[in-house]
CSV table of C-alpha atoms in Angstrom, one decimal:
chain,number,residue,atom,x,y,z
A,1,UNK,CA,230.4,26.2,23.3
A,2,UNK,CA,227.7,28.0,25.3
A,3,UNK,CA,230.1,30.6,26.7
A,4,UNK,CA,232.5,32.8,24.8
A,5,UNK,CA,236.1,31.8,25.5
A,6,UNK,CA,238.9,34.2,25.5
A,7,UNK,CA,240.3,34.2,21.9
A,8,UNK,CA,243.8,33.1,21.3
A,9,UNK,CA,244.9,36.5,20.0
A,10,UNK,CA,243.5,38.2,23.1
A,11,UNK,CA,245.1,35.8,25.6
A,12,UNK,CA,247.8,37.3,27.9
A,13,UNK,CA,250.0,36.1,30.8
A,14,UNK,CA,249.1,32.7,32.3
A,15,UNK,CA,246.3,32.1,29.8
A,16,UNK,CA,248.6,32.8,26.8
A,17,UNK,CA,251.1,30.4,28.2
A,18,UNK,CA,248.4,27.8,28.7
A,19,UNK,CA,247.1,28.2,25.2
A,20,UNK,CA,250.6,27.9,23.8
A,21,UNK,CA,251.4,24.8,25.8
A,22,UNK,CA,248.2,23.0,24.8
A,23,UNK,CA,248.7,24.0,21.1
A,24,UNK,CA,252.2,22.4,21.2
A,25,UNK,CA,250.9,19.3,22.9
A,26,UNK,CA,247.9,18.7,20.7
A,27,UNK,CA,248.8,20.4,17.4
A,28,UNK,CA,245.7,22.6,17.8
A,29,UNK,CA,244.0,24.6,20.6
A,30,UNK,CA,241.4,22.2,22.1
A,31,UNK,CA,238.0,23.7,22.8
A,32,UNK,CA,238.1,22.0,26.2
A,33,UNK,CA,241.2,24.1,27.0
A,34,UNK,CA,239.4,27.2,25.9
A,35,UNK,CA,236.5,26.3,28.2
A,36,UNK,CA,238.8,27.1,31.1
A,37,UNK,CA,240.0,30.4,29.6
A,38,UNK,CA,238.2,32.5,32.1
A,39,UNK,CA,239.9,30.6,35.0
A,40,UNK,CA,243.3,29.3,33.8
A,41,UNK,CA,244.2,28.4,37.4
A,42,UNK,CA,241.4,25.8,37.3
A,43,UNK,CA,243.0,24.3,34.2
A,44,UNK,CA,246.3,24.0,36.0
A,45,UNK,CA,244.6,22.3,38.9
A,46,UNK,CA,242.9,19.9,36.5
A,47,UNK,CA,246.3,19.1,34.9
A,48,UNK,CA,247.8,18.3,38.3
A,49,UNK,CA,244.8,16.2,39.2
A,50,UNK,CA,244.9,14.1,36.0
A,51,UNK,CA,248.7,13.7,36.1
A,52,UNK,CA,248.3,11.7,39.3
A,53,UNK,CA,246.1,9.2,37.4
A,54,UNK,CA,248.4,9.0,34.4
A,55,UNK,CA,251.5,9.0,36.6
A,56,UNK,CA,250.6,6.1,38.8
A,57,UNK,CA,248.2,4.0,36.9
A,58,UNK,CA,248.7,1.6,34.0
A,59,UNK,CA,247.9,3.7,30.9
A,60,UNK,CA,245.8,1.2,29.1
A,61,UNK,CA,243.8,0.5,32.3
A,62,UNK,CA,243.4,4.2,32.8
A,63,UNK,CA,242.1,4.7,29.3
A,64,UNK,CA,239.6,1.8,29.6
A,65,UNK,CA,238.3,3.1,32.9
A,66,UNK,CA,238.1,6.6,31.5
A,67,UNK,CA,236.2,5.5,28.4
A,68,UNK,CA,233.7,3.6,30.5
A,69,UNK,CA,233.2,6.6,32.7
A,70,UNK,CA,232.9,9.0,29.8
A,71,UNK,CA,230.2,6.8,28.3
A,72,UNK,CA,228.3,6.6,31.5
A,73,UNK,CA,228.5,10.4,31.9
A,74,UNK,CA,227.4,10.8,28.2
A,75,UNK,CA,230.4,12.9,27.4
A,76,UNK,CA,231.0,12.5,23.7
A,77,UNK,CA,234.0,14.9,23.9
A,78,UNK,CA,235.7,12.7,26.5
A,79,UNK,CA,234.6,9.5,24.8
A,80,UNK,CA,236.1,10.6,21.4
A,81,UNK,CA,239.4,11.7,23.0
A,82,UNK,CA,239.9,8.5,25.0
A,83,UNK,CA,238.6,6.2,22.3
A,84,UNK,CA,241.2,7.8,20.0
A,85,UNK,CA,243.9,7.2,22.6
A,86,UNK,CA,242.9,3.6,22.9
A,87,UNK,CA,243.1,3.2,19.1
A,88,UNK,CA,246.3,5.0,18.7
A,89,UNK,CA,248.1,3.3,21.6
A,90,UNK,CA,246.7,-0.1,22.3
A,91,UNK,CA,244.0,-1.5,19.9
A,92,UNK,CA,242.9,-1.6,16.3
A,93,UNK,CA,240.0,0.6,15.4
A,94,UNK,CA,237.5,-2.3,15.1
A,95,UNK,CA,238.4,-3.5,18.6
A,96,UNK,CA,237.8,0.0,20.0
A,97,UNK,CA,234.4,0.0,18.3
A,98,UNK,CA,233.6,-3.3,20.1
A,99,UNK,CA,234.8,-2.0,23.4
A,100,UNK,CA,232.8,1.2,23.0
A,101,UNK,CA,229.6,-0.7,22.0
A,102,UNK,CA,229.8,-3.4,24.7
A,103,UNK,CA,233.0,-3.9,26.6
A,104,UNK,CA,231.6,-7.1,28.1
A,105,UNK,CA,231.6,-8.7,24.6
A,106,UNK,CA,234.7,-7.2,23.1
A,107,UNK,CA,237.3,-9.9,23.7
A,108,UNK,CA,238.9,-8.1,26.6
A,109,UNK,CA,240.5,-9.9,29.5
A,110,UNK,CA,238.2,-10.5,32.5
A,111,UNK,CA,240.2,-8.0,34.6
A,112,UNK,CA,239.6,-5.3,32.0
A,113,UNK,CA,235.9,-6.0,31.9
A,114,UNK,CA,235.8,-5.9,35.7
A,115,UNK,CA,237.6,-2.5,35.7
A,116,UNK,CA,235.2,-1.1,33.1
A,117,UNK,CA,232.2,-2.5,34.9
A,118,UNK,CA,233.3,-0.7,38.1
A,119,UNK,CA,234.1,2.5,36.3
A,120,UNK,CA,230.8,2.6,34.5
A,121,UNK,CA,228.8,1.9,37.6
A,122,UNK,CA,230.8,4.5,39.7
A,123,UNK,CA,230.4,7.2,37.1
A,124,UNK,CA,226.6,6.5,36.7
A,125,UNK,CA,226.0,6.4,40.4
A,126,UNK,CA,228.9,6.2,42.8
A,127,UNK,CA,226.5,5.5,45.8
A,128,UNK,CA,225.5,2.3,44.1
A,129,UNK,CA,229.0,0.8,44.5
A,130,UNK,CA,228.9,-2.0,47.0
A,131,UNK,CA,231.6,-4.1,48.7
A,132,UNK,CA,231.0,-6.8,46.1
A,133,UNK,CA,232.0,-4.4,43.3
A,134,UNK,CA,235.3,-3.8,45.1
A,135,UNK,CA,235.7,-7.5,45.9
A,136,UNK,CA,235.3,-8.3,42.2
A,137,UNK,CA,238.3,-6.1,41.4
A,138,UNK,CA,240.3,-7.8,44.2
A,139,UNK,CA,239.3,-11.2,42.8
A,140,UNK,CA,240.9,-10.2,39.5
A,141,UNK,CA,244.1,-9.4,41.3
A,142,UNK,CA,243.8,-5.6,41.8
A,143,UNK,CA,245.4,-4.3,45.0
A,144,UNK,CA,243.6,-1.7,47.1
A,145,UNK,CA,245.9,1.0,45.6
A,146,UNK,CA,245.0,-0.1,42.1
A,147,UNK,CA,241.3,-0.1,43.1
A,148,UNK,CA,241.7,3.5,44.4
A,149,UNK,CA,243.4,4.4,41.1
A,150,UNK,CA,240.4,3.2,39.1
A,151,UNK,CA,238.0,5.2,41.4
A,152,UNK,CA,240.3,8.2,41.1
A,153,UNK,CA,240.3,8.1,37.3
A,154,UNK,CA,236.5,7.9,37.3
A,155,UNK,CA,236.2,10.8,39.8
A,156,UNK,CA,238.6,12.9,37.7
A,157,UNK,CA,236.6,12.2,34.6
A,158,UNK,CA,233.4,13.1,36.3
A,159,UNK,CA,234.8,16.5,37.2
A,160,UNK,CA,236.1,17.2,33.7
A,161,UNK,CA,233.1,15.8,31.8
A,162,UNK,CA,230.6,17.7,34.0
A,163,UNK,CA,232.4,20.9,33.5
A,164,UNK,CA,232.9,20.7,29.7
A,165,UNK,CA,229.6,19.2,28.9
A,166,UNK,CA,227.7,21.8,31.0
A,167,UNK,CA,229.5,24.5,28.9
A,168,UNK,CA,228.6,22.8,25.6
A,169,UNK,CA,232.1,21.8,24.6
A,170,UNK,CA,232.4,19.5,21.6
A,171,UNK,CA,235.2,17.4,20.3
A,172,UNK,CA,237.8,19.0,18.0
A,173,UNK,CA,237.6,18.5,14.2
A,174,UNK,CA,241.2,17.1,14.1
A,175,UNK,CA,240.2,14.3,16.6
A,176,UNK,CA,236.8,13.7,15.0
A,177,UNK,CA,238.3,13.6,11.5
A,178,UNK,CA,240.9,11.1,12.5
A,179,UNK,CA,238.2,8.5,13.5
A,180,UNK,CA,236.8,6.0,11.2
A,181,UNK,CA,233.0,6.5,10.8
A,182,UNK,CA,232.0,3.4,12.7
A,183,UNK,CA,234.3,4.3,15.5
A,184,UNK,CA,233.0,7.9,15.7
A,185,UNK,CA,229.4,6.5,15.8
A,186,UNK,CA,230.3,4.1,18.7
A,187,UNK,CA,232.0,7.0,20.6
A,188,UNK,CA,229.1,9.4,20.2
A,189,UNK,CA,227.4,8.9,23.5
A,190,UNK,CA,225.8,12.3,24.2
A,191,UNK,CA,225.7,15.5,22.2
A,192,UNK,CA,227.0,15.3,18.6
A,193,UNK,CA,230.8,15.1,18.4
A,194,UNK,CA,231.1,18.6,16.7
A,195,UNK,CA,228.8,21.5,17.1
């Protein structure tokens, strides 16, 4: 990381609570959490922001959209985390490799490809989204609320990826070490997974 985070043994008050909570949730203290150590209120705001996406959106769809956005944003840290979630919750490792390498040729349903296409395009250049992109999602059965949720997941990922990548945050060893070599290679889309 390019900045020096507050060390765990120096954390007090809200920050100490934040560190403790994230260690319990992940089994280790994520570097992306530490990136927020100088402004724990911003991390709480991030958690509220992302809970909306995970609270209202189909989890698998959210993970697919997030992976597409992370790849477009060249955030290896985010790509590794969400590729791991896709593997642990929904797909075999070789399927996640195929999705990460080319979601259009990974055996996904047409609606999933359309969601990932939209997420990828929106993350790369939101101003390039046209009515036809939205109409494509509608043609695959998504409601306007579901289309909003995809766009929301992309926007949330853009915020997070921009912040952590600009601070040089890398993926955690426990996450990286849990990935098969070919999966790690497919999910490495920007800086190396570990620094």
